[in-house]
PDB file of C-alpha atoms in Angstrom:
ATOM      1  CA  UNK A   1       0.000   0.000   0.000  1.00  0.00           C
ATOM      2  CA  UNK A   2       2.870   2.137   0.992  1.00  0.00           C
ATOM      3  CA  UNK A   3       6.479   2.764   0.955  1.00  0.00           C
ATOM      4  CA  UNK A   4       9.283   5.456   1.949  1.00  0.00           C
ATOM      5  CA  UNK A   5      10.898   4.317  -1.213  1.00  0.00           C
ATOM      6  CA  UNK A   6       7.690   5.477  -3.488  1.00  0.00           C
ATOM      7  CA  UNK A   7       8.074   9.043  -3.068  1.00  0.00           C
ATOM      8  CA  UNK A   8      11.732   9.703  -2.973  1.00  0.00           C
ATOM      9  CA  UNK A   9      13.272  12.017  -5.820  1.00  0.00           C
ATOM     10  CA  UNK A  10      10.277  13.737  -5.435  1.00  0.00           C
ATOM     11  CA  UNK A  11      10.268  17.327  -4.392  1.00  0.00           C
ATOM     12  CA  UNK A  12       7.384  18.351  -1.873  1.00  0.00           C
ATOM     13  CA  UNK A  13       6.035  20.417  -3.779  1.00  0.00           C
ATOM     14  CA  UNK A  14       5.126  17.953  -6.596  1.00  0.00           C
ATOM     15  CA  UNK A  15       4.360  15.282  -3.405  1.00  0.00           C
ATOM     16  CA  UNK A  16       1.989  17.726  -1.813  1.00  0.00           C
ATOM     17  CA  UNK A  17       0.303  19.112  -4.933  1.00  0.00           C
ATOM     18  CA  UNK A  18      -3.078  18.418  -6.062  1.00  0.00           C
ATOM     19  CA  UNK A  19      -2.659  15.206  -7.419  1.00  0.00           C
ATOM     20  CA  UNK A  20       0.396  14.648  -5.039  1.00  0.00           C
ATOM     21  CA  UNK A  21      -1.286  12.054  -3.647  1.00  0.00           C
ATOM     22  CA  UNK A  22      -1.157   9.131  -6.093  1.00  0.00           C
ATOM     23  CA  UNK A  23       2.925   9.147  -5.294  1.00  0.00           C
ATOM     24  CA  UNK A  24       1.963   8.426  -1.591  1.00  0.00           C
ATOM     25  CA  UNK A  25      -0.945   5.989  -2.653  1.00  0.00           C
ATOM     26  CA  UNK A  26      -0.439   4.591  -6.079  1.00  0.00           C
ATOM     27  CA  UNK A  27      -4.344   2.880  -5.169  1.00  0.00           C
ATOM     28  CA  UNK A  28      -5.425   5.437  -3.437  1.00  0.00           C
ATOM     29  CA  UNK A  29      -8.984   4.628  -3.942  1.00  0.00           C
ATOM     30  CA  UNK A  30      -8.751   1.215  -2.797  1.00  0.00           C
ATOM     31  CA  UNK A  31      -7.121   2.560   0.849  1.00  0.00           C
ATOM     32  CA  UNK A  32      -9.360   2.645   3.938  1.00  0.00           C
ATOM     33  CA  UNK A  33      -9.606   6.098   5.892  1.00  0.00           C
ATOM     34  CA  UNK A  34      -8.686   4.331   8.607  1.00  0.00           C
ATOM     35  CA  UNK A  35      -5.468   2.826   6.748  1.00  0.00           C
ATOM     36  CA  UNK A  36      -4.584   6.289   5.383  1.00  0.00           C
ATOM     37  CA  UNK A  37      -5.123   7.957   9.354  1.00  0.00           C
ATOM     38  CA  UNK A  38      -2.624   5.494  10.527  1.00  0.00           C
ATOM     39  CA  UNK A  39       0.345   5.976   7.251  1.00  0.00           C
ATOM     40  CA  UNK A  40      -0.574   9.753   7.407  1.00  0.00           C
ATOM     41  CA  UNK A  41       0.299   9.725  11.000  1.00  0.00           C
ATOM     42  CA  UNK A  42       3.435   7.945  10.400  1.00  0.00           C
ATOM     43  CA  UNK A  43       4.161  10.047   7.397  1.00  0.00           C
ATOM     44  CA  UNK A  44       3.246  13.626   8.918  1.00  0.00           C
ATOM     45  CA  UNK A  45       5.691  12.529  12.077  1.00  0.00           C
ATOM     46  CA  UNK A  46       8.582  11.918  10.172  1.00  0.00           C
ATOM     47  CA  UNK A  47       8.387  15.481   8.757  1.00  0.00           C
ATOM     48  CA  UNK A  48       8.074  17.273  11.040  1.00  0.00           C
ATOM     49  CA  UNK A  49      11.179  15.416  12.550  1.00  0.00           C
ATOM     50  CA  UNK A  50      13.027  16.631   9.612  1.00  0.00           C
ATOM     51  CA  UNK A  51      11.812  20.330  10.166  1.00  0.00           C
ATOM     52  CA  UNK A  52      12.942  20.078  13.602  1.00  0.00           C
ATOM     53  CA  UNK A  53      16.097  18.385  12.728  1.00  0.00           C
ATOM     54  CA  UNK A  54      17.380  20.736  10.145  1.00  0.00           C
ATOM     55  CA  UNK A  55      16.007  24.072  11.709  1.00  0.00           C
ATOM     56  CA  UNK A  56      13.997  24.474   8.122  1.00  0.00           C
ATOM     57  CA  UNK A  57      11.520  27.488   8.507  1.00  0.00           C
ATOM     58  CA  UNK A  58       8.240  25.965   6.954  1.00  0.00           C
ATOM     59  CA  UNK A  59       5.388  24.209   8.308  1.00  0.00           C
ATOM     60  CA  UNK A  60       4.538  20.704   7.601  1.00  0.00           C
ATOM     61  CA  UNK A  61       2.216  20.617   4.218  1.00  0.00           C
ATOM     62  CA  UNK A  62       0.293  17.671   5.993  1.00  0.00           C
ATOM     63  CA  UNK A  63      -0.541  19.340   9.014  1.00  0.00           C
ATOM     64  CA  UNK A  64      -4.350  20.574   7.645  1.00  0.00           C
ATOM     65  CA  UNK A  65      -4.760  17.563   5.962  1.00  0.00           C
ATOM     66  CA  UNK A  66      -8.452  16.150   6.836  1.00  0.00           C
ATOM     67  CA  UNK A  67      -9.202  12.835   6.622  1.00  0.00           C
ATOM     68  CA  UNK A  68     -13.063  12.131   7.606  1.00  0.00           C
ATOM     69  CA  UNK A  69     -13.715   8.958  10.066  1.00  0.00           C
ATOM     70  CA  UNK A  70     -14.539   5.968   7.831  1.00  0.00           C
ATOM     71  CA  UNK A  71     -18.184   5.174   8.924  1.00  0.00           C
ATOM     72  CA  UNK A  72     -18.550   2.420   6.687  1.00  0.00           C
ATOM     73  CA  UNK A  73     -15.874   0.552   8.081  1.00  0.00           C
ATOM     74  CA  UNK A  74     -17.322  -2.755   9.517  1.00  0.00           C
ATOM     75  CA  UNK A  75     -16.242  -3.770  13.273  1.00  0.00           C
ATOM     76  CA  UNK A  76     -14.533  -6.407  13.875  1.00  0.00           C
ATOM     77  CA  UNK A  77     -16.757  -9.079  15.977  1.00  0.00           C
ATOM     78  CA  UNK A  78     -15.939 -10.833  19.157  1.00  0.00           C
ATOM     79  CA  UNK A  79     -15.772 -14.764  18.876  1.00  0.00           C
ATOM     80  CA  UNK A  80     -18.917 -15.685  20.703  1.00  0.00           C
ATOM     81  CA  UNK A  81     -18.725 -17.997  23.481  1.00  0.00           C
ATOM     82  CA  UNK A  82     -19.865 -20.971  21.369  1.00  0.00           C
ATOM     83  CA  UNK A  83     -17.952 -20.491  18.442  1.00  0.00           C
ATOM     84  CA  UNK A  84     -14.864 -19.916  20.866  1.00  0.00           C
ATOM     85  CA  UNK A  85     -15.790 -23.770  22.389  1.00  0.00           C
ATOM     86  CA  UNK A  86     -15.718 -25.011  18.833  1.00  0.00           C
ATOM     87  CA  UNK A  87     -12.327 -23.188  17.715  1.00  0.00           C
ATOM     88  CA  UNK A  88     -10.667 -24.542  20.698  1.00  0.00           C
ATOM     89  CA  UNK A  89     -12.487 -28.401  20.316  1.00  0.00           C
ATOM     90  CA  UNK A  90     -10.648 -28.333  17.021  1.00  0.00           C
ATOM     91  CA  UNK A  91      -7.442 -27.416  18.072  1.00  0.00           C
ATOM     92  CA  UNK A  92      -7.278 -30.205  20.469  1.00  0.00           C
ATOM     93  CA  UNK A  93      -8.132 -32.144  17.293  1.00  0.00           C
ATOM     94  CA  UNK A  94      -5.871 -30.950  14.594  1.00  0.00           C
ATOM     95  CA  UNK A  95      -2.801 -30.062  16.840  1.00  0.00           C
ATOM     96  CA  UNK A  96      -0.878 -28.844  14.538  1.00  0.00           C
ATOM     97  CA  UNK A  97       1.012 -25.202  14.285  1.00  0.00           C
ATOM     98  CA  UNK A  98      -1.589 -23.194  13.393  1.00  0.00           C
ATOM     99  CA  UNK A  99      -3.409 -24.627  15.718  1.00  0.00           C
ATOM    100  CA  UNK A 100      -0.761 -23.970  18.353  1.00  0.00           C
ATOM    101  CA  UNK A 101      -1.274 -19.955  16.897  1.00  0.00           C
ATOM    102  CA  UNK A 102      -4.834 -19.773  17.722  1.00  0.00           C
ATOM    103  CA  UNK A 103      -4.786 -21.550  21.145  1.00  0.00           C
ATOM    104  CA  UNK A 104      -1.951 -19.195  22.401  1.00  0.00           C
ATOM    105  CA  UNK A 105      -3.837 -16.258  21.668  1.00  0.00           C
ATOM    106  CA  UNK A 106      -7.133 -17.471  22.958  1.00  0.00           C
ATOM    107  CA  UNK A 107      -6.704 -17.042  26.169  1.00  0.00           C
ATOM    108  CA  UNK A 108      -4.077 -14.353  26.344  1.00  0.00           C
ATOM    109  CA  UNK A 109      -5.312 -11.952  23.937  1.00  0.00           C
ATOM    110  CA  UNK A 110      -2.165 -11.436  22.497  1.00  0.00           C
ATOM    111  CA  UNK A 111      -2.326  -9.407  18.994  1.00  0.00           C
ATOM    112  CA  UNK A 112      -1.477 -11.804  15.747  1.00  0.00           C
ATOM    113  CA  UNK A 113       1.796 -10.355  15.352  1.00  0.00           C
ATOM    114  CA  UNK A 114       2.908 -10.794  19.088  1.00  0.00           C
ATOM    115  CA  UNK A 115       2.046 -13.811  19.107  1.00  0.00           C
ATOM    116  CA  UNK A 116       3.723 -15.196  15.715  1.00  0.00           C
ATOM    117  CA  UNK A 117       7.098 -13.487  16.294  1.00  0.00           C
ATOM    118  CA  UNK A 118       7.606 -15.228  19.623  1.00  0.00           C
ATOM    119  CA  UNK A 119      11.020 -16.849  20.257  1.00  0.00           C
ATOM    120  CA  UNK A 120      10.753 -19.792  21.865  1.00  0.00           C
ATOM    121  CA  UNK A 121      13.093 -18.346  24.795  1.00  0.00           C
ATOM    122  CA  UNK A 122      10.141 -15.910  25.944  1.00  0.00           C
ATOM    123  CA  UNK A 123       7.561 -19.244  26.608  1.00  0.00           C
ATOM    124  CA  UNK A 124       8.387 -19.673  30.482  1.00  0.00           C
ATOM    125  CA  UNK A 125       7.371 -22.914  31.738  1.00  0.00           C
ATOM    126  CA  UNK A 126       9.871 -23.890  34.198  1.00  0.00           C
ATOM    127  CA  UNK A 127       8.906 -20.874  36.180  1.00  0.00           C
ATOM    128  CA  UNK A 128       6.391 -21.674  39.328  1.00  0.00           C
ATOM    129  CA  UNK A 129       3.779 -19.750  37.138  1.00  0.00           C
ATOM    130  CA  UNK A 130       3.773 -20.358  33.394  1.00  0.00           C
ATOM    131  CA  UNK A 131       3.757 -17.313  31.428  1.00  0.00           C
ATOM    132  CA  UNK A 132       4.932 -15.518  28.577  1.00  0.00           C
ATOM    133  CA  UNK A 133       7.137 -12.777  27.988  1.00  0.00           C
ATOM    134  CA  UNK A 134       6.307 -10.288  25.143  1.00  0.00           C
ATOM    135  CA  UNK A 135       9.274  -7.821  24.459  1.00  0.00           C
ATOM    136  CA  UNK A 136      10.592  -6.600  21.252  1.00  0.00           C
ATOM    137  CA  UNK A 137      12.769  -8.045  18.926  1.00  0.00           C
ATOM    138  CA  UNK A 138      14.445  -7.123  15.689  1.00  0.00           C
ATOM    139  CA  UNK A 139      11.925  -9.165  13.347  1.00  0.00           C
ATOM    140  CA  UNK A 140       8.954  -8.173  15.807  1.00  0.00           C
ATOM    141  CA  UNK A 141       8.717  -4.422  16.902  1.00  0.00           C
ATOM    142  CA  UNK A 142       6.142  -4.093  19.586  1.00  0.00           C
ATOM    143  CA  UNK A 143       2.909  -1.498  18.279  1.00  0.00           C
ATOM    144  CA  UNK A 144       3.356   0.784  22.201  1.00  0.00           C
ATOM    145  CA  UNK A 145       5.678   0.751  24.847  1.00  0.00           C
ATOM    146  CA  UNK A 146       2.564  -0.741  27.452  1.00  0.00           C
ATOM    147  CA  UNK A 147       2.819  -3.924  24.837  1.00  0.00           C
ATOM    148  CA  UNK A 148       5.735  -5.062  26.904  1.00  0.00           C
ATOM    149  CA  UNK A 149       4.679  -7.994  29.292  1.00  0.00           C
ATOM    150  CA  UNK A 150       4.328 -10.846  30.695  1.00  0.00           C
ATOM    151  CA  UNK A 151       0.875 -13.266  30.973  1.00  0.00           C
ATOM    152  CA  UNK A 152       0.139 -16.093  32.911  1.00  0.00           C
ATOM    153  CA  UNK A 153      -0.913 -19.526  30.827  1.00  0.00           C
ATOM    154  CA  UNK A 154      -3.896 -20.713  31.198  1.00  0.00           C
ATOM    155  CA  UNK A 155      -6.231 -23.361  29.757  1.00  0.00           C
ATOM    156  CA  UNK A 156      -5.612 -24.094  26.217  1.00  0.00           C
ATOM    157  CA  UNK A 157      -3.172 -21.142  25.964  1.00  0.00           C
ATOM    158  CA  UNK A 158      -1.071 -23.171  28.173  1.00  0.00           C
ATOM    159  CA  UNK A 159      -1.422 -26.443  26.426  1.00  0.00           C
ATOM    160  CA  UNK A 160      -0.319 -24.421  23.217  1.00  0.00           C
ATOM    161  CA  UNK A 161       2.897 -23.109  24.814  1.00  0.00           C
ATOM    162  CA  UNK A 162       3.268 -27.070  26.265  1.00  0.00           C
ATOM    163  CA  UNK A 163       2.860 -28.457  22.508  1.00  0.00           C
ATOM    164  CA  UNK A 164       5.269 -25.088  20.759  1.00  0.00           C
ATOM    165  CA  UNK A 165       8.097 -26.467  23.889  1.00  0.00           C
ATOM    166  CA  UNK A 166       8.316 -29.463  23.249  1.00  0.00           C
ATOM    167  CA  UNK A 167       8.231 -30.018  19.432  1.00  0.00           C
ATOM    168  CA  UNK A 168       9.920 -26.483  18.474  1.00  0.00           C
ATOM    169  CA  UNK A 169      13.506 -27.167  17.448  1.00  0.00           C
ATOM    170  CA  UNK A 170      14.850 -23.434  16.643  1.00  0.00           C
ATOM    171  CA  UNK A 171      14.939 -20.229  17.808  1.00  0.00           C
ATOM    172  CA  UNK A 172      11.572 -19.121  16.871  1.00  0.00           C
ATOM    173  CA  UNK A 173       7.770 -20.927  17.786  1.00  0.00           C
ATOM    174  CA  UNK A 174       6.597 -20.003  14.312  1.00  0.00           C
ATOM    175  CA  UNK A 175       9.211 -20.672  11.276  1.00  0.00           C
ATOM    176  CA  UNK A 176       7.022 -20.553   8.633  1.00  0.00           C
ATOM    177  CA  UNK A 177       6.161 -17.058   9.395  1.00  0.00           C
ATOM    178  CA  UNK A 178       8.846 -15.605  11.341  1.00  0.00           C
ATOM    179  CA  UNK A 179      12.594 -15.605  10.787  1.00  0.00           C
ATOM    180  CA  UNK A 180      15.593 -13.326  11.746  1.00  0.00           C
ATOM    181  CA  UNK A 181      14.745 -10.625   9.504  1.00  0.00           C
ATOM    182  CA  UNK A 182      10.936 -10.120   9.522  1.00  0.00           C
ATOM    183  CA  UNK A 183       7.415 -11.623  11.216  1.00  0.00           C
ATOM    184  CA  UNK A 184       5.139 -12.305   8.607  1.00  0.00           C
ATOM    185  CA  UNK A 185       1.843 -11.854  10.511  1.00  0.00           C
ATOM    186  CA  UNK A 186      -0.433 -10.770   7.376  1.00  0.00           C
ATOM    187  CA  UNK A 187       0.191 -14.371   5.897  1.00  0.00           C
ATOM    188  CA  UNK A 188      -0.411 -15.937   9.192  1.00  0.00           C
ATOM    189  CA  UNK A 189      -3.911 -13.935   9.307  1.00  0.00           C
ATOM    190  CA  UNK A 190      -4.915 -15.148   5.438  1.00  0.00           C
ATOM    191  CA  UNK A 191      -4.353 -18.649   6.462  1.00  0.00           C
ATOM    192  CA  UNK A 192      -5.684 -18.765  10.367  1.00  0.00           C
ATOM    193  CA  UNK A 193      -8.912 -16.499   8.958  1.00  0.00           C
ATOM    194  CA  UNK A 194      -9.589 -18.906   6.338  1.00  0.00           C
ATOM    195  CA  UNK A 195     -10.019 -21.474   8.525  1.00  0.00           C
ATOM    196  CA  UNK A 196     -11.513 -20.200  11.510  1.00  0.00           C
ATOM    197  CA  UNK A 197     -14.356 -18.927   9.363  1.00  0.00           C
ATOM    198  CA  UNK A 198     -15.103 -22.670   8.187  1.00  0.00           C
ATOM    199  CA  UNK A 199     -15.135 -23.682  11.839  1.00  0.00           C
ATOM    200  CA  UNK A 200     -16.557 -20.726  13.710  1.00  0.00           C
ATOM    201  CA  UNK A 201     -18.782 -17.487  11.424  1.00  0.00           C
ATOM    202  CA  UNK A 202     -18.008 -16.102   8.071  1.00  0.00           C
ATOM    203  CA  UNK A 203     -17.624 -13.070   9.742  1.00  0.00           C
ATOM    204  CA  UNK A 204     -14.939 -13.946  12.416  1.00  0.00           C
ATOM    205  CA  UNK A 205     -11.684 -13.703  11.867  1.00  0.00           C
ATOM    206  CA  UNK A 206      -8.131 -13.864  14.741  1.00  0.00           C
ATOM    207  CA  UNK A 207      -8.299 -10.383  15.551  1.00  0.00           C
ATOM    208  CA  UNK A 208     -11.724 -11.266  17.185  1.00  0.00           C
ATOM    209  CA  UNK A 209     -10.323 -13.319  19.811  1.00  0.00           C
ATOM    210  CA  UNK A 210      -8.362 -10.208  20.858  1.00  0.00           C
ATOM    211  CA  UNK A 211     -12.270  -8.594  21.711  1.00  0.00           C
ATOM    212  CA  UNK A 212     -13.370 -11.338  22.978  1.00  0.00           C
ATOM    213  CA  UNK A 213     -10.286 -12.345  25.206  1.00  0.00           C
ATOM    214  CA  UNK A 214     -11.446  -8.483  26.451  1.00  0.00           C
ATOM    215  CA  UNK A 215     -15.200  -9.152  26.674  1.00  0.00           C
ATOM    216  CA  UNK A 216     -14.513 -12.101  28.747  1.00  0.00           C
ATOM    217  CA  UNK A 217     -12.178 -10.217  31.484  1.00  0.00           C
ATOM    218  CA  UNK A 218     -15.199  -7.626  31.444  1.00  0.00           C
ATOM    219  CA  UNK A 219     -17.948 -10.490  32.274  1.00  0.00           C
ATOM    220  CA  UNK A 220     -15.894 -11.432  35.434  1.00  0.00           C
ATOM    221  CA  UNK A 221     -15.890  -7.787  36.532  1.00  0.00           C
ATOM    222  CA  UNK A 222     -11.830  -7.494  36.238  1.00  0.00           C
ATOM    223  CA  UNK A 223     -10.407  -4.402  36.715  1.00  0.00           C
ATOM    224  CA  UNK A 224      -9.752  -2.411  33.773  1.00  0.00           C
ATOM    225  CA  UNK A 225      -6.484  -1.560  34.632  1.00  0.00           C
ATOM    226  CA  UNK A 226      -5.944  -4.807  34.702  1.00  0.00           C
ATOM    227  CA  UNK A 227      -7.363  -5.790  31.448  1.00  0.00           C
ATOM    228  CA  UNK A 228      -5.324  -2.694  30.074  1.00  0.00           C
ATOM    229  CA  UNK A 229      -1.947  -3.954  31.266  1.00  0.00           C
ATOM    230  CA  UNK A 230      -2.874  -8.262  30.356  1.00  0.00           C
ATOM    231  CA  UNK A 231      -4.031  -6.953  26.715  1.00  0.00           C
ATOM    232  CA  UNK A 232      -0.958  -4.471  26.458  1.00  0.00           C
ATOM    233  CA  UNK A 233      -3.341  -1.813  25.267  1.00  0.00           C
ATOM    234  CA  UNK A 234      -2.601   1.809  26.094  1.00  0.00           C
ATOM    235  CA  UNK A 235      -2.372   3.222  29.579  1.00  0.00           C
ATOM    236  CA  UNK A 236      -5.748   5.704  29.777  1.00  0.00           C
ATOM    237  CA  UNK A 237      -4.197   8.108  32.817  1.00  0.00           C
ATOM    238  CA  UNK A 238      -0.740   8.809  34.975  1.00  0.00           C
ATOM    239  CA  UNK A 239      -2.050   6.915  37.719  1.00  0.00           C
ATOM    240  CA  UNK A 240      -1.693   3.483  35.642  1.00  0.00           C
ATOM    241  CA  UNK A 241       1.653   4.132  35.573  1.00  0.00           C
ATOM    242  CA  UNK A 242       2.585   4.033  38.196  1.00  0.00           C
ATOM    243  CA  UNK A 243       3.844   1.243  40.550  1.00  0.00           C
ATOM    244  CA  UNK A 244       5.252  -2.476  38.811  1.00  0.00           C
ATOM    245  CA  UNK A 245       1.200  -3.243  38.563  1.00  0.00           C
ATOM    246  CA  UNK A 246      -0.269  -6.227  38.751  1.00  0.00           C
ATOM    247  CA  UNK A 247       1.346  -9.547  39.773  1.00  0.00           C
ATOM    248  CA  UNK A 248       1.256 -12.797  38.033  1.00  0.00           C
ATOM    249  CA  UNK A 249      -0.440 -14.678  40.481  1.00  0.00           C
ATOM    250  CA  UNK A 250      -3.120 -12.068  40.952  1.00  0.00           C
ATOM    251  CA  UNK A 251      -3.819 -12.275  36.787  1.00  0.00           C
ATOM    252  CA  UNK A 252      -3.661 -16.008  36.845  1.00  0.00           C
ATOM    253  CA  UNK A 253      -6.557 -16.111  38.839  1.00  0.00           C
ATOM    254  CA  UNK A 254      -8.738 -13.589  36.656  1.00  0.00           C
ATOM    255  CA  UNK A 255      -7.524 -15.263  33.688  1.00  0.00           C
ATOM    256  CA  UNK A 256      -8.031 -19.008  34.965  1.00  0.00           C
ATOM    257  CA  UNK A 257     -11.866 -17.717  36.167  1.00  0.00           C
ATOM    258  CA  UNK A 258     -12.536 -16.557  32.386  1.00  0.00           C
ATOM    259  CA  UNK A 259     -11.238 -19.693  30.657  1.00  0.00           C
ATOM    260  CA  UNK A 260     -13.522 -21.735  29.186  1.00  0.00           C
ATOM    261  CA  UNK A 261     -12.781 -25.437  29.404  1.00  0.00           C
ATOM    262  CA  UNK A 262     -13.110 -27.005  26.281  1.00  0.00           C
ATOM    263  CA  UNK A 263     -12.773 -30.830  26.324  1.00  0.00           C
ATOM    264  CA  UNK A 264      -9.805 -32.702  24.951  1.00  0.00           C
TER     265      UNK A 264
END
């Protein structure tokens, strides 16, 4: 959709002229407002680092760009409870690595990428409470600072990390998407959505296990500071700042109270 490399040799002023934009977005038209909020963001920040960098007296040409909310975007669904029970019935069954993919973030909520660039190192099972450490890596970047972490295993999450232990034989829990140079979520998400759709609702795909993994820890009245720091999503005040937070043993038991027990 994008790349650094598509617009350079071109002067701003051709870049940020009328039809400037099709350099930025050679499909523009086929680009979500939400997709081009999130590049312009990225775009408008590195500017206005260069501005700052080389004392340059002009403002940034993106700065009164206006880019409406998309309201036709559709919303990503929760898994519902049932469909959930039949996702993780299957990967009992199947037990395979992409099976491994969607029981680990089942029950830890982890985003797709998090979960697919983990090294096998930051699976911790010999500790006295399983978890898992999320921390950046040079094929993985972390999306905020809060998605640093650690999460207690639970449930099938914990059978996953089990299974990726003790048949893993490199460095990383998911080879055929992650290497030393890059993670490779978007193929993991064509394949794992393909599937889960056949099993669970057209309509579902892995990114709704991260809503309902949130859904859940609201239904058994969990703090939301707590559900802030287990999800990695972004501190809302100071306050949740402050302190080392919440301790394993006190998110084990929130976490182990909103499992669902599928049979195996």
């Amino acid at each position: 959709m994008f790349s650094f490399s598509s617009i350079l040799g071109y002067s701003w002023s051709c870049i940020f002229s009328p039809g400037g934009k099709s350099l930025i977005f050679p499909n523009f038209s086929n680009v979500s407002n939400t997709s081009l909020n999130r590049v312009f963001s990225v775009i408008k920040a590195v500017i206005n680092f260069v501005i700052r960098e080389e004392g340059l007296d002009i403002s940034n040409p993106l700065s009164k760009v206006y880019i409406p909310t998309d309201l036709t975007a559709k919303k990503r669904r929760p898994v519902s409870e049932a469909n959930l029970l039949k996702l993780k019935k299957e990967c009992y069954a199947l037990d395979d690595d992409i099976r491994w993919l969607v029981a680990l973030i089942t029950d830890t909520g982890f985003r797709l990428s998090e979960a697919a660039g983990l090294k096998i190192d930051d699976i911790k099972l010999e500790s006295p409470l399983p978890y898992l450490y999320i921390k950046p890596h040079p094929h993985r970047r972390l999306k905020t600072a809060s998605s640093e972490r650690k999460i207690p295993l639970v449930d099938i999450s914990l059978w996953a990390a089990k299974r990726l232990k003790m048949h893993c034989r490199g460095l990383y829990c998911f080879p055929r998407y992650t290497n030393e140079e890059r993670c490779n979520s978007n193929s993991a998400s064509a394949a794992i959505n393909k599937w889960i759709k056949t099993i669970a609702h057209k309509d579902h795909v892995i990114h709704g296990l991260r809503h309902s993994f949130r859904d859940r820890l609201r239904s058994i009245e969990t703090p939301p500071d707590m559900i802030d720091q287990l999800g990695g999503w972004t501190l809302r005040s100071i306050g949740q700042g402050y302190g080392d937070g919440y301790s394993l043993e006190l998110m084990q038991s929130y976490l182990e109270k909103m499992a669902y027990p599928a049979p195996c």
